[in-house]
Tab-separated table of C-alpha atoms in Angstrom:
chain	number	residue	atom	x	y	z
A	1128	UNK	CA	136.382	83.562	107.366
A	1129	UNK	CA	135.439	83.416	103.685
A	1130	UNK	CA	137.657	85.306	101.252
A	1131	UNK	CA	137.245	87.477	98.177
A	1132	UNK	CA	140.393	87.967	96.104
A	1133	UNK	CA	140.625	91.087	93.950
A	1134	UNK	CA	142.138	91.428	90.514
A	1135	UNK	CA	145.587	92.998	90.295
A	1136	UNK	CA	145.361	96.789	90.651
A	1137	UNK	CA	141.796	96.762	91.979
A	1138	UNK	CA	142.944	97.303	95.554
A	1139	UNK	CA	143.718	100.973	94.891
A	1140	UNK	CA	140.297	102.241	95.974
A	1141	UNK	CA	140.576	100.328	99.247
A	1142	UNK	CA	144.016	101.785	99.889
A	1143	UNK	CA	142.328	105.200	99.564
A	1144	UNK	CA	139.764	103.975	102.118
A	1145	UNK	CA	136.806	103.976	99.747
A	1146	UNK	CA	134.418	101.322	101.109
A	1147	UNK	CA	133.024	99.750	97.904
A	1148	UNK	CA	134.205	96.885	95.710
A	1149	UNK	CA	132.390	96.312	92.429
A	1150	UNK	CA	131.847	92.908	90.841
A	1151	UNK	CA	134.224	93.680	87.969
A	1152	UNK	CA	137.146	94.038	90.377
A	1153	UNK	CA	136.861	90.524	91.781
A	1154	UNK	CA	139.019	87.582	90.691
A	1155	UNK	CA	137.810	84.884	93.089
A	1156	UNK	CA	134.967	84.354	95.577
A	1157	UNK	CA	134.898	81.449	98.009
A	1158	UNK	CA	131.884	79.190	97.664
A	1159	UNK	CA	128.758	79.156	99.813
A	1160	UNK	CA	128.938	82.704	101.197
A	1161	UNK	CA	125.569	83.823	102.516
A	1162	UNK	CA	124.116	87.178	101.512
A	1163	UNK	CA	125.375	89.792	103.977
A	1164	UNK	CA	127.994	87.512	105.510
A	1165	UNK	CA	131.319	89.034	106.575
A	1166	UNK	CA	134.262	88.298	104.279
A	1167	UNK	CA	137.911	89.230	104.051
A	1168	UNK	CA	138.986	91.247	101.018
A	1169	UNK	CA	142.416	90.167	99.824
A	1170	UNK	CA	144.741	91.582	97.185
A	1171	UNK	CA	145.680	89.474	94.149
A	1172	UNK	CA	148.714	88.239	96.134
A	1173	UNK	CA	146.450	87.409	99.104
A	1174	UNK	CA	147.343	90.306	101.415
A	1175	UNK	CA	144.593	91.415	103.809
A	1176	UNK	CA	142.941	94.692	102.761
A	1177	UNK	CA	139.635	94.965	104.606
A	1178	UNK	CA	136.699	93.135	106.188
A	1179	UNK	CA	133.377	93.608	104.436
A	1180	UNK	CA	129.805	92.430	103.912
A	1181	UNK	CA	129.097	90.333	100.820
A	1182	UNK	CA	126.203	91.104	98.484
A	1183	UNK	CA	125.921	88.504	95.689
A	1184	UNK	CA	123.007	90.241	93.923
A	1185	UNK	CA	124.497	93.750	93.763
A	1186	UNK	CA	127.023	95.286	91.387
A	1187	UNK	CA	128.593	96.635	94.580
A	1188	UNK	CA	129.650	93.162	95.632
A	1189	UNK	CA	131.302	94.115	98.924
A	1190	UNK	CA	130.994	97.028	101.356
A	1191	UNK	CA	133.721	97.536	103.903
A	1192	UNK	CA	132.996	97.296	107.616
A	1193	UNK	CA	136.598	97.881	108.679
A	1194	UNK	CA	140.081	98.248	107.201
A	1195	UNK	CA	141.526	96.664	110.339
A	1196	UNK	CA	141.953	92.965	111.090
A	1197	UNK	CA	139.381	92.974	113.888
A	1198	UNK	CA	136.214	91.015	114.722
A	1199	UNK	CA	132.975	92.252	113.181
A	1200	UNK	CA	130.490	91.354	115.885
A	1201	UNK	CA	127.860	92.944	118.102
A	1202	UNK	CA	130.442	94.908	120.090
A	1203	UNK	CA	131.969	96.219	116.866
A	1204	UNK	CA	128.612	97.737	115.920
A	1205	UNK	CA	128.028	99.007	119.445
A	1206	UNK	CA	131.190	101.115	119.170
A	1207	UNK	CA	130.132	102.473	115.774
A	1208	UNK	CA	126.685	103.423	117.075
A	1209	UNK	CA	128.167	105.100	120.157
A	1210	UNK	CA	130.587	107.064	118.020
A	1211	UNK	CA	127.735	108.275	115.783
A	1212	UNK	CA	125.678	109.375	118.794
A	1213	UNK	CA	128.643	111.295	120.248
A	1214	UNK	CA	129.269	113.072	116.929
A	1215	UNK	CA	125.629	114.261	116.816
A	1216	UNK	CA	125.897	115.636	120.329
A	1217	UNK	CA	128.833	117.793	119.191
A	1218	UNK	CA	126.526	119.646	116.805
A	1219	UNK	CA	123.913	120.168	119.541
A	1220	UNK	CA	121.067	119.155	117.232
A	1221	UNK	CA	118.891	118.450	120.279
A	1222	UNK	CA	118.979	122.162	121.070
A	1223	UNK	CA	117.121	122.999	117.852
A	1224	UNK	CA	115.068	119.847	117.253
A	1225	UNK	CA	113.913	116.576	118.796
A	1226	UNK	CA	114.526	114.851	115.445
A	1227	UNK	CA	117.859	114.029	113.835
A	1228	UNK	CA	119.755	111.618	111.583
A	1229	UNK	CA	121.412	109.299	114.098
A	1230	UNK	CA	123.175	106.874	111.718
A	1231	UNK	CA	124.155	107.778	108.154
A	1232	UNK	CA	125.390	104.561	106.544
A	1233	UNK	CA	128.946	104.666	105.132
A	1234	UNK	CA	129.611	108.062	106.698
A	1235	UNK	CA	129.209	106.462	110.132
A	1236	UNK	CA	130.992	103.238	109.210
A	1237	UNK	CA	127.806	101.129	108.936
A	1238	UNK	CA	127.070	100.812	105.185
A	1239	UNK	CA	123.403	100.417	104.358
A	1240	UNK	CA	122.023	101.527	107.721
A	1241	UNK	CA	119.989	104.721	108.062
A	1242	UNK	CA	118.475	105.611	111.434
A	1243	UNK	CA	116.462	108.756	112.103
A	1244	UNK	CA	115.350	109.651	115.607
A	1245	UNK	CA	111.989	111.306	116.203
A	1246	UNK	CA	111.790	111.942	119.937
A	1247	UNK	CA	111.848	108.473	121.488
A	1248	UNK	CA	111.068	106.675	118.214
A	1249	UNK	CA	113.797	105.339	115.929
A	1250	UNK	CA	112.983	104.836	112.250
A	1251	UNK	CA	115.385	102.422	110.570
A	1252	UNK	CA	116.160	101.768	106.932
A	1253	UNK	CA	118.213	98.704	105.995
A	1254	UNK	CA	119.372	99.190	102.415
A	1255	UNK	CA	122.073	96.566	101.834
A	1256	UNK	CA	122.669	92.853	102.345
A	1257	UNK	CA	125.152	93.596	105.133
A	1258	UNK	CA	122.820	95.790	107.181
A	1259	UNK	CA	120.053	93.228	106.620
A	1260	UNK	CA	122.261	90.410	107.932
A	1261	UNK	CA	122.877	92.325	111.168
A	1262	UNK	CA	119.482	94.065	111.393
A	1263	UNK	CA	118.136	92.292	114.486
A	1264	UNK	CA	121.355	92.820	116.432
A	1265	UNK	CA	121.474	96.454	115.305
A	1266	UNK	CA	117.893	97.039	116.474
A	1267	UNK	CA	118.767	95.725	119.938
A	1268	UNK	CA	121.919	97.837	120.110
A	1269	UNK	CA	120.077	100.987	119.077
A	1270	UNK	CA	117.600	100.594	121.928
A	1271	UNK	CA	120.397	99.886	124.421
A	1272	UNK	CA	122.490	102.874	123.366
A	1273	UNK	CA	119.703	105.455	122.948
A	1274	UNK	CA	117.268	104.450	125.688
A	1275	UNK	CA	114.429	104.500	123.155
A	1276	UNK	CA	111.717	101.827	123.267
A	1277	UNK	CA	110.535	101.733	119.654
A	1278	UNK	CA	112.209	100.899	116.352
A	1279	UNK	CA	110.049	101.173	113.235
A	1280	UNK	CA	111.437	99.801	109.974
A	1281	UNK	CA	111.035	101.647	106.671
A	1282	UNK	CA	113.083	99.364	104.430
A	1283	UNK	CA	110.984	100.110	101.358
A	1284	UNK	CA	113.460	102.061	99.209
A	1285	UNK	CA	113.893	100.952	95.585
A	1286	UNK	CA	117.618	100.408	96.126
A	1287	UNK	CA	116.842	97.202	98.047
A	1288	UNK	CA	115.870	95.581	94.755
A	1289	UNK	CA	119.469	95.991	93.583
A	1290	UNK	CA	120.529	93.990	96.652
A	1291	UNK	CA	118.011	91.231	95.956
A	1292	UNK	CA	116.045	92.218	99.055
A	1293	UNK	CA	112.252	92.509	99.335
A	1294	UNK	CA	110.578	95.602	100.732
A	1295	UNK	CA	109.812	95.480	104.448
A	1296	UNK	CA	108.077	97.852	106.858
A	1297	UNK	CA	106.753	97.477	110.385
A	1298	UNK	CA	107.762	97.511	114.027
A	1299	UNK	CA	111.100	95.864	114.752
A	1300	UNK	CA	110.895	96.651	118.444
A	1301	UNK	CA	108.082	98.092	120.556
A	1302	UNK	CA	104.776	99.501	119.281
A	1303	UNK	CA	102.811	102.735	119.034
A	1304	UNK	CA	99.135	103.629	118.870
A	1305	UNK	CA	99.707	106.119	116.036
A	1306	UNK	CA	102.107	106.622	113.141
A	1307	UNK	CA	101.926	110.404	113.454
A	1308	UNK	CA	104.632	111.948	115.566
A	1309	UNK	CA	104.972	115.641	116.452
A	1310	UNK	CA	108.455	117.110	116.178
A	1311	UNK	CA	109.852	120.562	116.899
A	1312	UNK	CA	112.453	122.156	114.647
A	1313	UNK	CA	113.918	125.584	115.342
A	1314	UNK	CA	110.833	126.518	117.328
A	1315	UNK	CA	108.312	125.267	114.768
A	1316	UNK	CA	106.037	122.229	115.046
A	1317	UNK	CA	105.648	119.574	112.344
A	1318	UNK	CA	103.552	116.424	112.190
A	1319	UNK	CA	105.597	113.490	110.820
A	1320	UNK	CA	104.027	110.307	109.455
A	1321	UNK	CA	106.865	107.787	109.573
A	1322	UNK	CA	104.703	104.963	108.180
A	1323	UNK	CA	103.720	106.502	104.846
A	1324	UNK	CA	105.808	109.688	104.586
A	1325	UNK	CA	108.765	110.088	102.228
A	1326	UNK	CA	111.962	108.342	103.359
A	1327	UNK	CA	111.570	108.016	107.137
A	1328	UNK	CA	108.808	110.647	107.308
A	1329	UNK	CA	110.595	114.005	107.077
A	1330	UNK	CA	113.543	115.519	105.200
A	1331	UNK	CA	115.852	116.051	108.149
A	1332	UNK	CA	118.732	116.900	105.807
A	1333	UNK	CA	117.097	120.269	105.037
A	1334	UNK	CA	116.862	121.489	108.651
A	1335	UNK	CA	119.492	124.239	108.320
A	1336	UNK	CA	118.231	125.292	104.886
A	1337	UNK	CA	114.649	125.638	106.105
A	1338	UNK	CA	115.881	128.035	108.770
A	1339	UNK	CA	117.815	129.981	106.122
A	1340	UNK	CA	114.644	130.363	104.050
A	1341	UNK	CA	112.911	131.752	107.140
A	1342	UNK	CA	115.637	134.374	107.425
A	1343	UNK	CA	115.354	135.342	103.741
A	1344	UNK	CA	111.558	135.330	103.339
A	1345	UNK	CA	110.580	138.590	105.066
A	1346	UNK	CA	108.022	140.551	103.039
A	1347	UNK	CA	108.262	138.216	100.023
A	1348	UNK	CA	105.668	136.445	97.895
A	1349	UNK	CA	106.998	132.874	98.075
A	1350	UNK	CA	106.383	129.931	95.740
A	1351	UNK	CA	107.352	126.611	97.347
A	1352	UNK	CA	107.562	123.875	94.689
A	1353	UNK	CA	107.595	120.157	95.564
A	1354	UNK	CA	106.644	121.397	99.024
A	1355	UNK	CA	105.805	117.957	100.537
A	1356	UNK	CA	104.440	118.674	104.048
A	1357	UNK	CA	105.429	122.344	103.984
A	1358	UNK	CA	108.798	122.515	105.709
A	1359	UNK	CA	109.915	125.509	103.652
A	1360	UNK	CA	106.450	127.076	103.466
A	1361	UNK	CA	106.014	127.033	107.239
A	1362	UNK	CA	109.439	128.570	107.724
A	1363	UNK	CA	108.761	131.256	105.110
A	1364	UNK	CA	105.547	132.252	106.860
A	1365	UNK	CA	107.315	132.178	110.233
A	1366	UNK	CA	109.807	134.597	108.683
A	1367	UNK	CA	106.914	136.973	107.935
A	1368	UNK	CA	106.631	136.279	104.221
A	1369	UNK	CA	103.914	138.329	102.549
A	1370	UNK	CA	102.428	135.123	101.112
A	1371	UNK	CA	103.332	131.476	100.501
A	1372	UNK	CA	101.957	129.199	97.794
A	1373	UNK	CA	102.706	125.512	98.438
A	1374	UNK	CA	102.667	123.258	95.379
A	1375	UNK	CA	102.876	119.464	95.328
A	1376	UNK	CA	101.401	116.513	93.423
A	1377	UNK	CA	100.293	114.749	96.635
A	1378	UNK	CA	96.957	115.712	98.168
A	1379	UNK	CA	97.906	113.947	101.411
A	1380	UNK	CA	101.162	115.911	101.691
A	1381	UNK	CA	99.335	119.181	101.049
A	1382	UNK	CA	96.749	118.373	103.716
A	1383	UNK	CA	99.557	117.857	106.211
A	1384	UNK	CA	101.216	121.058	104.980
A	1385	UNK	CA	98.023	122.966	105.755
A	1386	UNK	CA	97.857	121.360	109.220
A	1387	UNK	CA	101.481	122.305	109.913
A	1388	UNK	CA	100.761	125.941	109.057
A	1389	UNK	CA	97.742	125.915	111.379
A	1390	UNK	CA	99.537	124.179	114.269
A	1391	UNK	CA	102.125	126.968	114.292
A	1392	UNK	CA	99.416	129.671	114.462
A	1393	UNK	CA	100.615	131.197	111.208
A	1394	UNK	CA	98.263	133.421	109.196
A	1395	UNK	CA	96.070	131.182	107.039
A	1396	UNK	CA	95.114	134.134	104.828
A	1397	UNK	CA	98.739	134.363	103.637
A	1398	UNK	CA	98.950	130.677	102.704
A	1399	UNK	CA	97.522	128.709	99.804
A	1400	UNK	CA	98.027	125.152	98.573
A	1401	UNK	CA	97.843	123.893	95.006
A	1402	UNK	CA	97.835	120.261	93.917
A	1403	UNK	CA	99.335	119.395	90.553
A	1404	UNK	CA	102.361	118.587	88.451
A	1405	UNK	CA	105.001	121.232	89.207
A	1406	UNK	CA	106.363	121.281	85.652
A	1407	UNK	CA	102.904	121.950	84.221
A	1408	UNK	CA	101.989	124.496	86.872
A	1409	UNK	CA	105.189	126.487	86.348
A	1410	UNK	CA	104.363	126.725	82.638
A	1411	UNK	CA	100.820	127.763	83.503
A	1412	UNK	CA	102.132	130.502	85.836
A	1413	UNK	CA	104.476	131.686	83.074
A	1414	UNK	CA	101.607	131.876	80.574
A	1415	UNK	CA	99.526	133.789	83.124
A	1416	UNK	CA	102.460	136.168	83.700
A	1417	UNK	CA	102.510	135.474	87.419
A	1418	UNK	CA	105.616	136.406	89.390
A	1419	UNK	CA	107.155	135.852	92.815
A	1420	UNK	CA	109.854	137.328	95.036
A	1421	UNK	CA	111.174	133.937	96.155
A	1422	UNK	CA	110.914	130.515	94.541
A	1423	UNK	CA	112.010	127.302	96.254
A	1424	UNK	CA	112.717	124.222	94.138
A	1425	UNK	CA	113.279	121.032	96.135
A	1426	UNK	CA	112.423	118.282	93.643
A	1427	UNK	CA	112.675	114.530	94.147
A	1428	UNK	CA	115.744	112.606	93.020
A	1429	UNK	CA	115.899	112.903	89.218
A	1430	UNK	CA	119.211	111.005	88.865
A	1431	UNK	CA	119.856	108.201	91.385
A	1432	UNK	CA	123.077	107.343	89.496
A	1433	UNK	CA	125.295	108.899	86.826
A	1434	UNK	CA	123.509	106.735	84.235
A	1435	UNK	CA	120.426	108.958	84.659
A	1436	UNK	CA	122.353	112.237	84.508
A	1437	UNK	CA	121.358	113.282	80.960
A	1438	UNK	CA	117.638	112.914	81.579
A	1439	UNK	CA	117.948	114.570	84.979
A	1440	UNK	CA	119.904	117.486	83.533
A	1441	UNK	CA	117.012	118.280	81.213
A	1442	UNK	CA	114.508	118.115	84.092
A	1443	UNK	CA	116.574	120.369	86.370
A	1444	UNK	CA	117.126	122.843	83.547
A	1445	UNK	CA	113.437	122.928	82.709
A	1446	UNK	CA	112.181	123.787	86.201
A	1447	UNK	CA	114.978	126.256	86.948
A	1448	UNK	CA	114.530	128.044	83.614
A	1449	UNK	CA	110.824	128.455	84.363
A	1450	UNK	CA	111.615	129.633	87.895
A	1451	UNK	CA	113.965	132.342	86.612
A	1452	UNK	CA	111.223	133.545	84.265
A	1453	UNK	CA	108.764	133.747	87.177
A	1454	UNK	CA	111.147	135.619	89.489
A	1455	UNK	CA	110.761	139.351	89.837
A	1456	UNK	CA	113.923	141.449	89.385
A	1457	UNK	CA	115.923	141.153	92.596
A	1458	UNK	CA	114.045	137.956	93.446
A	1459	UNK	CA	115.575	134.946	95.202
A	1460	UNK	CA	115.795	131.416	93.819
A	1461	UNK	CA	116.572	128.685	96.352
A	1462	UNK	CA	117.188	125.548	94.310
A	1463	UNK	CA	118.275	122.041	95.258
A	1464	UNK	CA	119.345	118.713	93.837
A	1465	UNK	CA	119.433	115.515	95.899
A	1466	UNK	CA	120.516	113.385	92.937
A	1467	UNK	CA	123.647	111.329	93.477
A	1468	UNK	CA	124.244	111.295	89.722
A	1469	UNK	CA	124.516	115.122	89.581
A	1470	UNK	CA	127.598	116.546	91.272
A	1471	UNK	CA	127.879	120.109	92.573
A	1472	UNK	CA	129.812	121.336	89.554
A	1473	UNK	CA	127.287	119.980	87.068
A	1474	UNK	CA	124.381	121.337	89.112
A	1475	UNK	CA	125.851	124.850	89.071
A	1476	UNK	CA	126.392	124.522	85.312
A	1477	UNK	CA	122.738	123.539	84.848
A	1478	UNK	CA	121.520	126.545	86.844
A	1479	UNK	CA	123.812	128.871	84.852
A	1480	UNK	CA	122.398	127.471	81.620
A	1481	UNK	CA	118.859	127.911	82.902
A	1482	UNK	CA	119.421	131.599	83.642
A	1483	UNK	CA	121.043	132.109	80.253
A	1484	UNK	CA	118.151	130.484	78.388
A	1485	UNK	CA	115.653	132.433	80.507
A	1486	UNK	CA	117.356	135.632	79.377
A	1487	UNK	CA	118.177	136.852	82.887
A	1488	UNK	CA	121.297	137.751	84.809
A	1489	UNK	CA	121.733	136.102	88.205
A	1490	UNK	CA	124.309	135.718	90.937
A	1491	UNK	CA	124.980	132.865	93.331
A	1492	UNK	CA	125.075	134.370	96.810
A	1493	UNK	CA	125.129	131.186	98.897
A	1494	UNK	CA	125.940	127.494	98.614
A	1495	UNK	CA	123.754	125.176	100.687
A	1496	UNK	CA	124.223	121.550	101.723
A	1497	UNK	CA	122.839	118.890	104.048
A	1498	UNK	CA	122.537	119.378	107.803
A	1499	UNK	CA	125.569	118.415	109.959
A	1500	UNK	CA	123.849	115.287	111.299
A	1501	UNK	CA	124.297	114.000	107.720
A	1502	UNK	CA	128.132	114.025	107.753
A	1503	UNK	CA	130.258	113.139	104.744
A	1504	UNK	CA	133.294	110.892	105.062
A	1505	UNK	CA	136.350	112.309	103.306
A	1506	UNK	CA	136.808	108.856	101.771
A	1507	UNK	CA	133.195	108.561	100.619
A	1508	UNK	CA	132.198	111.693	98.684
A	1509	UNK	CA	129.022	109.958	97.519
A	1510	UNK	CA	127.621	110.846	100.944
A	1511	UNK	CA	127.383	114.509	99.863
A	1512	UNK	CA	124.181	114.134	97.860
A	1513	UNK	CA	122.358	117.402	98.673
A	1514	UNK	CA	123.412	120.449	96.657
A	1515	UNK	CA	121.746	123.835	96.997
A	1516	UNK	CA	122.188	127.339	95.607
A	1517	UNK	CA	120.709	130.684	96.594
A	1518	UNK	CA	120.601	132.874	93.500
A	1519	UNK	CA	119.518	136.492	93.092
A	1520	UNK	CA	118.029	137.539	89.788
A	1521	UNK	CA	119.407	140.774	88.389
């Protein structure tokens, strides 16, 4: 087994069970270690600390598989996959949907591996050198443990570049005649395109929050910004919203949004779509003195890391300030951030500043987060990326 020896004092994060070691914390690396190969992490005095995957191209040079002195082999990963499947069954996700997050990387003890299940299709993302090294074995194990026949790979996230890995998509196991897959979520139908859709095709992390919007939308004029394929819009209409306007920059996403409204037999005369830049359209609505009872802001990731936080802060403040101006008195703002570089405290601060600059009073009435099939390890807070607030304008 190849070894990595840490600098004195750099073992503290591992002793707290955080699974990452950065390049700056390393004193020595054995020669000729392949990308993704399993290595032992040793303290400066050569005491065993953990067993990890090695990533020579990344600033995160090692990601821990286990803190125990145990083999990292196919059976090791089988146990991790089984454990993840059991944990999802505890939350009875299958009772509300035939789609769920089956494996969530570090939170399930398999750094770099994301697996979403859509019925009998598994969509896999391999995001690190370690998950790439074991990808073929993991694909076989996933089929064995789930009984599914198809694994489609969507390893096309930008983060792979930081690992020195090329983008890759396509069937790892099995095949299908179409890339469109119908799912059911809390009684509503959605068409998912796992070949070209965002992430693995659908934002499964928002399942619980979409249902909450349905519960809050009764009788309201709703503006759904960055609507993608209409998850929130469909739920608002299913909750008997007076109207729903779905806004996105993607014509393809809006077309699918319209189809999702129709497939659920929701009133087309209460729904409209609008293609364009959300920032520009919110300013246009402000200038036209338009107003809404509920506004949903679910933007893309503005700050992947803390290094982007300043720029992201300005973007979040801009759209939330405009939203507060467009809200009618007593109106509801449901606003989210999925940026890892913006923590919950900073996000709340941004929203408070937005209300202040908009000249309105507002109260936070609910805190929202990711669905329970996206668990967060107590030792890996970075897994809690989705922050949401429900605010009422005074």
